[in-house]
GROMACS .gro file of C-alpha atoms in nm:
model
  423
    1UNK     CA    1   1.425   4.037  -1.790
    2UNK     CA    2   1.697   3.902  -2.047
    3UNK     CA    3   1.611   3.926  -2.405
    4UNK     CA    4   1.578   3.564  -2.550
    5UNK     CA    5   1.891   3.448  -2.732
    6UNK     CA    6   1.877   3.355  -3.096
    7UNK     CA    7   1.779   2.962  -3.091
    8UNK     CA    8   1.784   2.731  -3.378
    9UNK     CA    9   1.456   2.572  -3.340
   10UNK     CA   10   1.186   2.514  -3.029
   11UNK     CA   11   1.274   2.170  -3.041
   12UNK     CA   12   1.625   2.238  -2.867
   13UNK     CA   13   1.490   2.503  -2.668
   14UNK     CA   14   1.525   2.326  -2.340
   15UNK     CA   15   1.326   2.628  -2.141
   16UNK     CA   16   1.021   2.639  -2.431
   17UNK     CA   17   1.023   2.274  -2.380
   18UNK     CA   18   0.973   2.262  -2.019
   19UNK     CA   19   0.755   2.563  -2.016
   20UNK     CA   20   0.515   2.355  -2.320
   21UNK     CA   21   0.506   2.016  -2.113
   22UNK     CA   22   0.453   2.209  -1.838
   23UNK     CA   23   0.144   2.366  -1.950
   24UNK     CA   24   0.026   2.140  -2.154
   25UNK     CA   25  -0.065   1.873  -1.828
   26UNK     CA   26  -0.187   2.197  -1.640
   27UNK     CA   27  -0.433   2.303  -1.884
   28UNK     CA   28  -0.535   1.898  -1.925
   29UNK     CA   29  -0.661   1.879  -1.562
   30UNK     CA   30  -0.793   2.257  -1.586
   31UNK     CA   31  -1.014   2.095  -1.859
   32UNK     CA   32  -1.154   1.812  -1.664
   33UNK     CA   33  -1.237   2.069  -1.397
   34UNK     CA   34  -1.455   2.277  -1.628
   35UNK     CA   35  -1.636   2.007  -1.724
   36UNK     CA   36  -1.641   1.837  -1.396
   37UNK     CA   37  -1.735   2.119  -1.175
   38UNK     CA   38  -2.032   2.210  -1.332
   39UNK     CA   39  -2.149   1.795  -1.369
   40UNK     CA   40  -2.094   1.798  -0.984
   41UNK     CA   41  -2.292   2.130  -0.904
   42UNK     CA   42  -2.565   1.970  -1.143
   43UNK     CA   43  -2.547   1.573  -1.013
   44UNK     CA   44  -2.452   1.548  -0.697
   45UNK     CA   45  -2.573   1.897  -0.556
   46UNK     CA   46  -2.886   1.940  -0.713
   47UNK     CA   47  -2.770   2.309  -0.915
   48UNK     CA   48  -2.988   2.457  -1.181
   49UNK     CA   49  -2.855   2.724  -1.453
   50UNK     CA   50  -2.865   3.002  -1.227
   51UNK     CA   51  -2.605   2.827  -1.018
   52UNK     CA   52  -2.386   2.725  -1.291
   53UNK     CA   53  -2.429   3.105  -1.395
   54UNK     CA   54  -2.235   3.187  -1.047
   55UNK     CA   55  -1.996   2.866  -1.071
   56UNK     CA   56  -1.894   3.037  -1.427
   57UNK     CA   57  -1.889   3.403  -1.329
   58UNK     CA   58  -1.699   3.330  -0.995
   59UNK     CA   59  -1.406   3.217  -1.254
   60UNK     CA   60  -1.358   3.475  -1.421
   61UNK     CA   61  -1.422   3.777  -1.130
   62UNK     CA   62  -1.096   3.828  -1.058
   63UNK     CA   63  -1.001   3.978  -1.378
   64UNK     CA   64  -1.171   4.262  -1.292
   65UNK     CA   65  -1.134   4.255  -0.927
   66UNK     CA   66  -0.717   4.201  -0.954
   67UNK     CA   67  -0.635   4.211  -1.288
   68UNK     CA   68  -0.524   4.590  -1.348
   69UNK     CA   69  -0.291   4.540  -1.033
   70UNK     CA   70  -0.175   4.217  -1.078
   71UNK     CA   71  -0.018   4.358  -1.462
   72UNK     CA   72   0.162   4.631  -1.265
   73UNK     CA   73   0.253   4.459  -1.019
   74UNK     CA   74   0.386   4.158  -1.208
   75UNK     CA   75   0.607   4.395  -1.469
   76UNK     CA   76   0.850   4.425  -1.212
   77UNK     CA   77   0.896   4.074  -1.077
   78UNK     CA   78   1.034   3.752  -1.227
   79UNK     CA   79   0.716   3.623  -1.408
   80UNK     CA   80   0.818   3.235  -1.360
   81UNK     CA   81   0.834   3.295  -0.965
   82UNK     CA   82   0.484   3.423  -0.991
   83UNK     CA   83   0.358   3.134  -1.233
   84UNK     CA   84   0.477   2.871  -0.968
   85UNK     CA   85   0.323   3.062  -0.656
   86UNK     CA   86   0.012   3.071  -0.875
   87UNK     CA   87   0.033   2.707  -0.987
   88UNK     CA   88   0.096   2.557  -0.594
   89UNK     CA   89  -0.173   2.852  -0.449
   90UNK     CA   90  -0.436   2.656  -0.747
   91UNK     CA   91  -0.349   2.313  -0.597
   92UNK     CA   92  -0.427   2.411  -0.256
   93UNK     CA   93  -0.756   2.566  -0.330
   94UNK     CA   94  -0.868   2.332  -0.585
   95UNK     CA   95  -0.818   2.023  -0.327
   96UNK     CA   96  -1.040   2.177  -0.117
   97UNK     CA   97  -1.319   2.046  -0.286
   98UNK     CA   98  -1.324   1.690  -0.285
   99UNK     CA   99  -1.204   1.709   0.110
  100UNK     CA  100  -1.501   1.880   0.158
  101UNK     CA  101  -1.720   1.625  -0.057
  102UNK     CA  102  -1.532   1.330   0.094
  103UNK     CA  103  -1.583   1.529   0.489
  104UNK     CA  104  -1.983   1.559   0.397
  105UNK     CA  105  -1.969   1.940   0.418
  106UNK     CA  106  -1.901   1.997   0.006
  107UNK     CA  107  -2.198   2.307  -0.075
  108UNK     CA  108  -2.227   2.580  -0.379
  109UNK     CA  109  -2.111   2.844  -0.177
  110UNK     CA  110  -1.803   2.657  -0.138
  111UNK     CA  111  -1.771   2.536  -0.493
  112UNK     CA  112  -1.823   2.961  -0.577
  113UNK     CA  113  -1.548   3.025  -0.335
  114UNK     CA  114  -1.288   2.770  -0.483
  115UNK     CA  115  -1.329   2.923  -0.842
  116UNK     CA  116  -1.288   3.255  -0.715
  117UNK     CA  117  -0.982   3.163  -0.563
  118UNK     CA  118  -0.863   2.939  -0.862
  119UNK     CA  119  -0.951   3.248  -1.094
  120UNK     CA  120  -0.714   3.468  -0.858
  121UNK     CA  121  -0.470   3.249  -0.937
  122UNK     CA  122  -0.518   3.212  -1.312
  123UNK     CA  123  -0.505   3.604  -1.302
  124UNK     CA  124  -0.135   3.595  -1.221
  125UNK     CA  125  -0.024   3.279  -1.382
  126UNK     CA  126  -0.181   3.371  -1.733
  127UNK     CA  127  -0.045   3.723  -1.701
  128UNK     CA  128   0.328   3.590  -1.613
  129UNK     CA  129   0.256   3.320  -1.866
  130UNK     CA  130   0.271   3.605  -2.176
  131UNK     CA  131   0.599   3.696  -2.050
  132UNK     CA  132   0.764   3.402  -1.999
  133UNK     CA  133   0.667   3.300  -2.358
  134UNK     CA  134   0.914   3.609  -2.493
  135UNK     CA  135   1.212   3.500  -2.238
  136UNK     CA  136   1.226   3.226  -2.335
  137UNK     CA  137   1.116   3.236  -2.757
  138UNK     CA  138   1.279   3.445  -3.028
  139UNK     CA  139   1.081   3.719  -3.105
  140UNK     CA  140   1.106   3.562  -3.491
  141UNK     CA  141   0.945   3.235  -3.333
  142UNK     CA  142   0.671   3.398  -3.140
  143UNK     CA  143   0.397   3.277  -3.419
  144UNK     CA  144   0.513   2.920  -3.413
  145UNK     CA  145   0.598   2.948  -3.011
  146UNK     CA  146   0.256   3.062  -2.971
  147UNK     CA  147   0.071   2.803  -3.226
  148UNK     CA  148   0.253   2.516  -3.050
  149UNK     CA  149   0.167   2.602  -2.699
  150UNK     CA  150  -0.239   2.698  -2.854
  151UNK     CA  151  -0.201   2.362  -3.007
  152UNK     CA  152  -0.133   2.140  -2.743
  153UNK     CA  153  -0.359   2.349  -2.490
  154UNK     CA  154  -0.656   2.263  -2.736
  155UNK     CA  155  -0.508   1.908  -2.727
  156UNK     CA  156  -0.533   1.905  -2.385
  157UNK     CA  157  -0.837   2.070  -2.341
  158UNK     CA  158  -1.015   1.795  -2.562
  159UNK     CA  159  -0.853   1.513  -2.387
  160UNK     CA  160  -0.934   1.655  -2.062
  161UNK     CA  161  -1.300   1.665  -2.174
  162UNK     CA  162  -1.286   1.354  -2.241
  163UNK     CA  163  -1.097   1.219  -1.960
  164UNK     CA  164  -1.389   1.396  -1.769
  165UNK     CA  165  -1.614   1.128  -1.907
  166UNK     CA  166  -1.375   0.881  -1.824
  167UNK     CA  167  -1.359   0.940  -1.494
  168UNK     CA  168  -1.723   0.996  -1.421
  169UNK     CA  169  -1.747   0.696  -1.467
  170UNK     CA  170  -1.447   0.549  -1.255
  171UNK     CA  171  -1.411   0.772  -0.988
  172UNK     CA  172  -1.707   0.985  -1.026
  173UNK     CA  173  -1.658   1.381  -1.091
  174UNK     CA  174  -1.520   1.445  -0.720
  175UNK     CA  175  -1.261   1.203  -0.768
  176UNK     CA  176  -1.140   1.333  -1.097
  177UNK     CA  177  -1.047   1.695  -0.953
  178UNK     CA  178  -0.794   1.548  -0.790
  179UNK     CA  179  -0.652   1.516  -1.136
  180UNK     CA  180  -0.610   1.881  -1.205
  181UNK     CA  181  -0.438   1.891  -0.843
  182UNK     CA  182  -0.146   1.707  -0.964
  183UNK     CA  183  -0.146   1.889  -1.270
  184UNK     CA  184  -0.082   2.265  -1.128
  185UNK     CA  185   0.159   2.034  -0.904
  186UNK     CA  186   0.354   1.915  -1.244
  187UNK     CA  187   0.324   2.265  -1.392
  188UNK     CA  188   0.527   2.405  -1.124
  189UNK     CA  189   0.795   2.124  -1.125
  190UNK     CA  190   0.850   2.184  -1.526
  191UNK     CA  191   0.846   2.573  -1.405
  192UNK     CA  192   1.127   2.524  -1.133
  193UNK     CA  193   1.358   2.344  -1.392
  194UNK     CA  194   1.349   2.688  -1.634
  195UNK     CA  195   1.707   2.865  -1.633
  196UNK     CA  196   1.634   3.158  -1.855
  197UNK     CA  197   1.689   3.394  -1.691
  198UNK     CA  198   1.380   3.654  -1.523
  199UNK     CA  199   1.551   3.869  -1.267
  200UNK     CA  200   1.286   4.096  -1.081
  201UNK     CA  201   1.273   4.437  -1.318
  202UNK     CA  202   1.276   4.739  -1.086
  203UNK     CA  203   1.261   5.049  -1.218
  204UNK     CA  204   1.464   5.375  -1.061
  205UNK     CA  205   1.332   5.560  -0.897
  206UNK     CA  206   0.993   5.303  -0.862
  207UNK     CA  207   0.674   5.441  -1.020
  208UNK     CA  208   0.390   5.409  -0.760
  209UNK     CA  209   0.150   5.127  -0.848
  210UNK     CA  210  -0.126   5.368  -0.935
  211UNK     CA  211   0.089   5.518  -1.175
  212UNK     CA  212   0.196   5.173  -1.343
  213UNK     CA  213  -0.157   5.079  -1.374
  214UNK     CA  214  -0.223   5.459  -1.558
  215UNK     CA  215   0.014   5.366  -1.807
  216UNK     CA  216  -0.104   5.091  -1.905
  217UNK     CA  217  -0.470   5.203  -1.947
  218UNK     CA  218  -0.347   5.543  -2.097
  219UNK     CA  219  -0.113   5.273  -2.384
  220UNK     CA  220  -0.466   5.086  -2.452
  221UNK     CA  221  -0.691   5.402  -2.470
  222UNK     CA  222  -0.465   5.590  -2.704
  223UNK     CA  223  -0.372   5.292  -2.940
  224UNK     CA  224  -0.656   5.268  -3.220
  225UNK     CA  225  -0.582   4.898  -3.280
  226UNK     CA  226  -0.529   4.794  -2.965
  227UNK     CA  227  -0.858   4.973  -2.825
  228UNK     CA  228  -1.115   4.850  -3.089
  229UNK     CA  229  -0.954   4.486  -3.039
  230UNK     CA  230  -1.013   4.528  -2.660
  231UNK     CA  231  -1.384   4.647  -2.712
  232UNK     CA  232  -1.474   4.392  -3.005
  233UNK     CA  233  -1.354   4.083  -2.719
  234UNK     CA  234  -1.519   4.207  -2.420
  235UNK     CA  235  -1.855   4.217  -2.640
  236UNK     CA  236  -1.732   3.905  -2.795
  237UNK     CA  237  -1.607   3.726  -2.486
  238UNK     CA  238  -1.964   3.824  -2.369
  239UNK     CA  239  -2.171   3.620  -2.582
  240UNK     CA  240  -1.873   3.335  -2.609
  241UNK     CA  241  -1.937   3.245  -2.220
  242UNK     CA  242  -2.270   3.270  -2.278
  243UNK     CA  243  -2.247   2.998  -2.412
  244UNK     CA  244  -2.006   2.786  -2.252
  245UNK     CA  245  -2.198   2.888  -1.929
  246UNK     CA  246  -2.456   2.674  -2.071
  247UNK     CA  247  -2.339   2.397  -2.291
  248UNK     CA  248  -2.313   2.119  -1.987
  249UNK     CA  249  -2.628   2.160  -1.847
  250UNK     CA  250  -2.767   2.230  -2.247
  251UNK     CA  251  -2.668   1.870  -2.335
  252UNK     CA  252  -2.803   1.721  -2.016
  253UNK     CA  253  -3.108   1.883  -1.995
  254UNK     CA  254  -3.224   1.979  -2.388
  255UNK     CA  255  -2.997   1.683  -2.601
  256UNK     CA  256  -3.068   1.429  -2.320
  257UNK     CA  257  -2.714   1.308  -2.331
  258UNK     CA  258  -2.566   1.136  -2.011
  259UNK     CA  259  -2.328   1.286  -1.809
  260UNK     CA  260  -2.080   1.024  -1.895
  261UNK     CA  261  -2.119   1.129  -2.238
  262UNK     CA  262  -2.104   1.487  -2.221
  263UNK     CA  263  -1.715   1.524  -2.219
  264UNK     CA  264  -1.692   1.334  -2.514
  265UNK     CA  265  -1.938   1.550  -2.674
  266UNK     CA  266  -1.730   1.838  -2.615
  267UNK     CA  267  -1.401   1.679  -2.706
  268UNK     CA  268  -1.540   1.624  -3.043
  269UNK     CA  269  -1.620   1.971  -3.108
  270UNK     CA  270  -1.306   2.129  -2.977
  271UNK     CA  271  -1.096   1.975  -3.204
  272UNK     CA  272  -1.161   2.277  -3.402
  273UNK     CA  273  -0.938   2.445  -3.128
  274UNK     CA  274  -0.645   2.178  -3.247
  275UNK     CA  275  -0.696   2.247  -3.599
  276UNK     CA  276  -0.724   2.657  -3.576
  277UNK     CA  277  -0.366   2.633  -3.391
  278UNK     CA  278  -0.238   2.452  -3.643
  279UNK     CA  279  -0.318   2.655  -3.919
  280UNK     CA  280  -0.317   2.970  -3.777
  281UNK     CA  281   0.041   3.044  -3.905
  282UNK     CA  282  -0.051   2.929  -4.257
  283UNK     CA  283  -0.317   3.178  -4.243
  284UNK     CA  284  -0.177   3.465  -4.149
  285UNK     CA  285   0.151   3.390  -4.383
  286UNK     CA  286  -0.109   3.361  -4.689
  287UNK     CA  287  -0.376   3.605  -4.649
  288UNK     CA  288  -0.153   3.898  -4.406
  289UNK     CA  289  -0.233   3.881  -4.073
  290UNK     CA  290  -0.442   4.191  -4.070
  291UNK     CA  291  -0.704   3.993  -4.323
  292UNK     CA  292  -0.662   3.635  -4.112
  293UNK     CA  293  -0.711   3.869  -3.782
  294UNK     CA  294  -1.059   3.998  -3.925
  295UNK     CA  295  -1.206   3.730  -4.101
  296UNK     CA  296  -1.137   3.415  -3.812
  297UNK     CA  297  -1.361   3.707  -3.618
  298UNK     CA  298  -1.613   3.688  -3.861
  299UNK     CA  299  -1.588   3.363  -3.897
  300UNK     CA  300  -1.619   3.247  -3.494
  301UNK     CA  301  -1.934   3.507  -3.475
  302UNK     CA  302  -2.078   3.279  -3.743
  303UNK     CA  303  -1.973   2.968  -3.625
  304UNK     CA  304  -2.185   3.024  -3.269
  305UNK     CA  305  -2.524   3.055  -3.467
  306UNK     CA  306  -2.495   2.707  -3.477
  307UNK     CA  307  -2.492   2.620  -3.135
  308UNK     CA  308  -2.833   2.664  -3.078
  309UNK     CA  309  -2.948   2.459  -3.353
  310UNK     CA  310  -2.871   2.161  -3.203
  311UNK     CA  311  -3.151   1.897  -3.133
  312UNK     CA  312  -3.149   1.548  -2.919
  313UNK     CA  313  -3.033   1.224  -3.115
  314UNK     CA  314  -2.900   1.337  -3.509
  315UNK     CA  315  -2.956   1.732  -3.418
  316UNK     CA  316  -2.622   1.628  -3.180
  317UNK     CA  317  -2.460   1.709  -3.511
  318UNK     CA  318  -2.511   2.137  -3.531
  319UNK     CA  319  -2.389   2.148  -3.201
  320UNK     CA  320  -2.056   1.971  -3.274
  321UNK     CA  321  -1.975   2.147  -3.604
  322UNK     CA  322  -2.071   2.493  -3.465
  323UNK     CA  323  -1.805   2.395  -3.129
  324UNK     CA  324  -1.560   2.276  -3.418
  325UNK     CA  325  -1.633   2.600  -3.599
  326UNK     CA  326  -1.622   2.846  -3.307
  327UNK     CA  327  -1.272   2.644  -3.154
  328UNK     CA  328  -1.148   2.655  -3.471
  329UNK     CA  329  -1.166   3.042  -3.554
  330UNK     CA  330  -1.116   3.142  -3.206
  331UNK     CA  331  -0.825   2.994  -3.184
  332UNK     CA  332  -0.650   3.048  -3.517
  333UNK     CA  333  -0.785   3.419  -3.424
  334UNK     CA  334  -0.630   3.471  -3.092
  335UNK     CA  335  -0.287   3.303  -3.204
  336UNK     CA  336  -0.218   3.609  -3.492
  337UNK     CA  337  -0.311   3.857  -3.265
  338UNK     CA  338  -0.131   3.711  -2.976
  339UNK     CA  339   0.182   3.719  -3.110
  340UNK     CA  340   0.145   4.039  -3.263
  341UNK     CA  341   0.075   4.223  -2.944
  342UNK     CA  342   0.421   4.074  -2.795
  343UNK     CA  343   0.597   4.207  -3.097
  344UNK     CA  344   0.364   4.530  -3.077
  345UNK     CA  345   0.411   4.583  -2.729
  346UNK     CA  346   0.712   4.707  -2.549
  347UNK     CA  347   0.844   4.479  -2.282
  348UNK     CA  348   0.846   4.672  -1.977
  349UNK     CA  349   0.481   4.755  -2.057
  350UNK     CA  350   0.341   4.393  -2.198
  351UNK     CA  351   0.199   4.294  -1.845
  352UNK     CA  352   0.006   4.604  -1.784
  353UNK     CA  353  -0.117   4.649  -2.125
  354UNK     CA  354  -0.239   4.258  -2.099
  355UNK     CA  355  -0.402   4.269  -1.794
  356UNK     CA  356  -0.553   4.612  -1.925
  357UNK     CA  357  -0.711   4.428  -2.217
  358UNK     CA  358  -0.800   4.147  -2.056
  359UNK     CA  359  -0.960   4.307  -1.773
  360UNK     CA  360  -1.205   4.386  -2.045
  361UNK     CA  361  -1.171   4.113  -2.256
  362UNK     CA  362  -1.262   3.881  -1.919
  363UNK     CA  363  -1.422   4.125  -1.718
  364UNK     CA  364  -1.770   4.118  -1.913
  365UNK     CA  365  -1.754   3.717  -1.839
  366UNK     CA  366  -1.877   3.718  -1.481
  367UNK     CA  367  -2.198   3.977  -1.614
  368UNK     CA  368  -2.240   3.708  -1.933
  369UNK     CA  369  -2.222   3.395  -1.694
  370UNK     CA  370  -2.447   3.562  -1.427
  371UNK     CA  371  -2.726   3.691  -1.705
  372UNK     CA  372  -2.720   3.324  -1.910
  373UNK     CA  373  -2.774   3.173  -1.568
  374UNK     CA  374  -3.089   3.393  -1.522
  375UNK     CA  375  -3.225   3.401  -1.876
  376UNK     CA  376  -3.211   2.997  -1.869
  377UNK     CA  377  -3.427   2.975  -1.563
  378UNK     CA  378  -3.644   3.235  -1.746
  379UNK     CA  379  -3.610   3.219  -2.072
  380UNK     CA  380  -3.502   2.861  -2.141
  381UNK     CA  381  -3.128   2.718  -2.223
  382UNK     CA  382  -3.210   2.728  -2.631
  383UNK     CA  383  -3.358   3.077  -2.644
  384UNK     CA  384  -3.062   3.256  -2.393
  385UNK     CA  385  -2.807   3.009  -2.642
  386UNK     CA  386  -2.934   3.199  -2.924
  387UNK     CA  387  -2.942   3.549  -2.782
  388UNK     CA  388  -2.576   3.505  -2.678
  389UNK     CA  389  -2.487   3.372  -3.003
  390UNK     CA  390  -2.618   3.689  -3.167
  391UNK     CA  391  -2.436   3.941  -2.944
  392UNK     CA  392  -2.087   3.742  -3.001
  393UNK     CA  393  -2.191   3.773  -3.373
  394UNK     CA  394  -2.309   4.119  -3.400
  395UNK     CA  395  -1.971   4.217  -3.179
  396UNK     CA  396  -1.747   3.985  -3.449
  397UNK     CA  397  -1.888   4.151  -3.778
  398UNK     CA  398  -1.822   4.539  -3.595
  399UNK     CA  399  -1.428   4.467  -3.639
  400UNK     CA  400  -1.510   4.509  -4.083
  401UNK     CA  401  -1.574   4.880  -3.933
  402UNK     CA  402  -1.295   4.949  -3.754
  403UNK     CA  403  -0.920   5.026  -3.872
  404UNK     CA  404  -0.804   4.687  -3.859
  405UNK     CA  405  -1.084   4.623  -4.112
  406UNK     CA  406  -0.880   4.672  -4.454
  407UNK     CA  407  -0.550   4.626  -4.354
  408UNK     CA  408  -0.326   4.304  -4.493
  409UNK     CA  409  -0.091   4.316  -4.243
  410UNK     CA  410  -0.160   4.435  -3.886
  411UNK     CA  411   0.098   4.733  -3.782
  412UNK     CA  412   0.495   4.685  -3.654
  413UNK     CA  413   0.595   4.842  -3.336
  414UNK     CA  414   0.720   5.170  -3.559
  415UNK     CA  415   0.337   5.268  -3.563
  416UNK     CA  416   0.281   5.242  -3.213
  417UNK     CA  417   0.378   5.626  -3.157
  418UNK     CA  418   0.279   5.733  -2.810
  419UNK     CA  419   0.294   5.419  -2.615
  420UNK     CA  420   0.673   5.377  -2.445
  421UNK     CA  421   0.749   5.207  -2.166
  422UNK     CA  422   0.751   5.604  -1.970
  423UNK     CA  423   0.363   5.639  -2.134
   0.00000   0.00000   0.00000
């Protein structure tokens, strides 16, 4: 892969541009599917939380099933080839699901299978995705490349949410997957259009695959930064879909809200998400971003206590301001450190250390999903809510104990010592 050239501003960077509108009406249909899928399990097939436990999990499996491959495997190839395959293999599994519904022969097992194979595809587009973003961006834009594309993904996320509610009530939740259909379908159009240039990297002679994949756990082991950030999200990401495992069926079931109403619910609370994205380079310019890295963690593990302290009618309220809170420093949060780690990271070994991190980062989300699902038939939705907001805390606060804790400014690539693209 090229490096970028120097541009004078995203706005005439006709590659960003596609790659943002691109994105941006992917990850709006992605969100009426999250909130859709799980309404359908629950309305139409009769699913409790133990289901919507699998539903969840199912999603994010294949981060630990594929990631560590996929990373090695994508280092070497053109990453907007593998962000279209991804985007067209997406639409063909996801419209699956209302053929089935519409043929009489929809089940669970068959809504498990189609996130499965959706989260497959995620695996590979999100992991091309990260190196796309520095073909086609200035490594001096990466902060504002990154807040733009966070930005408008929280914008879409919260007008998906809503547009779930929407069309509940038009077309009913089957009908409105066929939304995200067209969206992977539009994603891959803007993707096509993209002239930067991504030849396949191939190295000579070719490391084996088992070796590639070494390297990049080896680069993530050794690193102190980039280890305890790895650890502090899986045990975040842990209690973080904990909760999102169970905030539809918690505001159907324990906040009596119809389902029409749910997506708005949600949309009001992510716009947290918007704001964090927009701030997050204000931040990070004003307080270092080693400080705005560790206290947005503090902050989100905070902001989740909240969650649970939401109660039908006016109680409506904690549960919005801790979403708002939680998108908010999430967000803001993952925007410093993402662009740090592409500056941080070597090119030829940004894939593999990605899917290294993330396979840990994601990989404790299938476990989280599966274990709320069985502690809210058991326990109840409130009490599991709470649990899971305590281990996302706990995890948050650990990062004050850690290296990263007192530092202003989170390390250049000159302290990155052993980790080379030959690690």
């Amino acid at each position: 892969m090229t490096s970028p050239p120097v541009v004078l501003g995203l706005r005439r960077n006709r590659d960003f541009t596609l790659l943002w509108w691109g994105e941006g009406v992917s990850v709006l249909g992605n969100a009426t599917t999250v909130v859709l899928v799980p309404l359908l399990a629950v309305t139409g097939l009769g699913a409790g939380a133990g289901w919507v436990g699998v539903l969840t999990a199912a999603a994010w499996l294949p981060w630990l099933l594929v990631g560590l491959p996929a990373g090695a495997w994508i280092d070497e190839r053109s990453p907007r080839r593998v962000m279209i395959a991804a985007d067209l293999t997406a639409a063909a599994t996801l419209i699956s699901v209302p053929l089935a519904w519409f043929a009489g022969a929809l089940t669970l097992p068959h809504l498990a299978t189609a996130a499965l194979l959706n989260g497959v595809s995620t695996v590979f587009f999100r992991t091309a995705y990260v190196k796309l973003v520095t073909a086609v961006v200035d490594p001096s834009q990466l902060e504002a490349a990154n807040g733009r594309l966070m930005g408008t993904e929280s914008a879409m996320q919260i007008g998906g949410q809503g547009l779930a509610g929407l069309l509940v009530r038009l077309v009913g939740a089957v009908g409105g997957l066929v939304v995200d259909v067209v969206s992977f379908l539009v994603s891959a159009a803007c993707l096509w259009r993209i002239h930067t240039p991504d030849t396949e990297q191939r190295t000579a002679p070719p490391e084996p695959l088992v070796a590639r994949i070494r390297a990049g756990i080896t680069a993530v082991v050794h690193d102190p930064y980039l280890r305890a950030l790895t650890v502090i999200g899986g045990a975040s990401n842990f209690g973080l879909t904990g909760i999102n495992t169970l905030t539809v069926i918690f505001c159907l079931r324990s906040l009596d809200l119809q389902p029409s109403l749910v997506g708005y619910v949600l949309a009001i609370g992510s716009t947290g998400a918007v704001v964090g994205a927009t701030v997050a380079r204000r931040i990070s310019v004003r307080w270092g971003s080693g400080r705005a890295s560790t206290w947005l963690l503090v902050s989100s593990g905070l902001s989740g206590l909240l969650v649970p302290l939401a109660t039908p009618d006016a109680g409506v309220i904690w549960f919005v301001l801790g979403m708002f809170a939680l998108g908010l420093s999430v967000v803001a949060g993952n925007v410093v450190r993402g662009a740090w780690r592409q500056r941080y990271v070597p090119a030829p070994m940004l894939a593999r250390v990605v899917t290294t991190t993330q396979m840990i980062n994601y990989g404790t989300m299938p476990a989280a999903a599966l274990t709320a699902g069985v502690l809210g038939e058991s326990l109840g939705l409130r009490a599991t809510l709470v649990i899971m907001a305590v281990i996302n805390a706990l995890a948050c606060a650990s990062v004050v104990a850690t290296r990263l804790g007192p530092l202003r400014e989170l390390p250049t690539r000159g302290d990155l010592g052993t980790l080379t693209a030959g690690a």
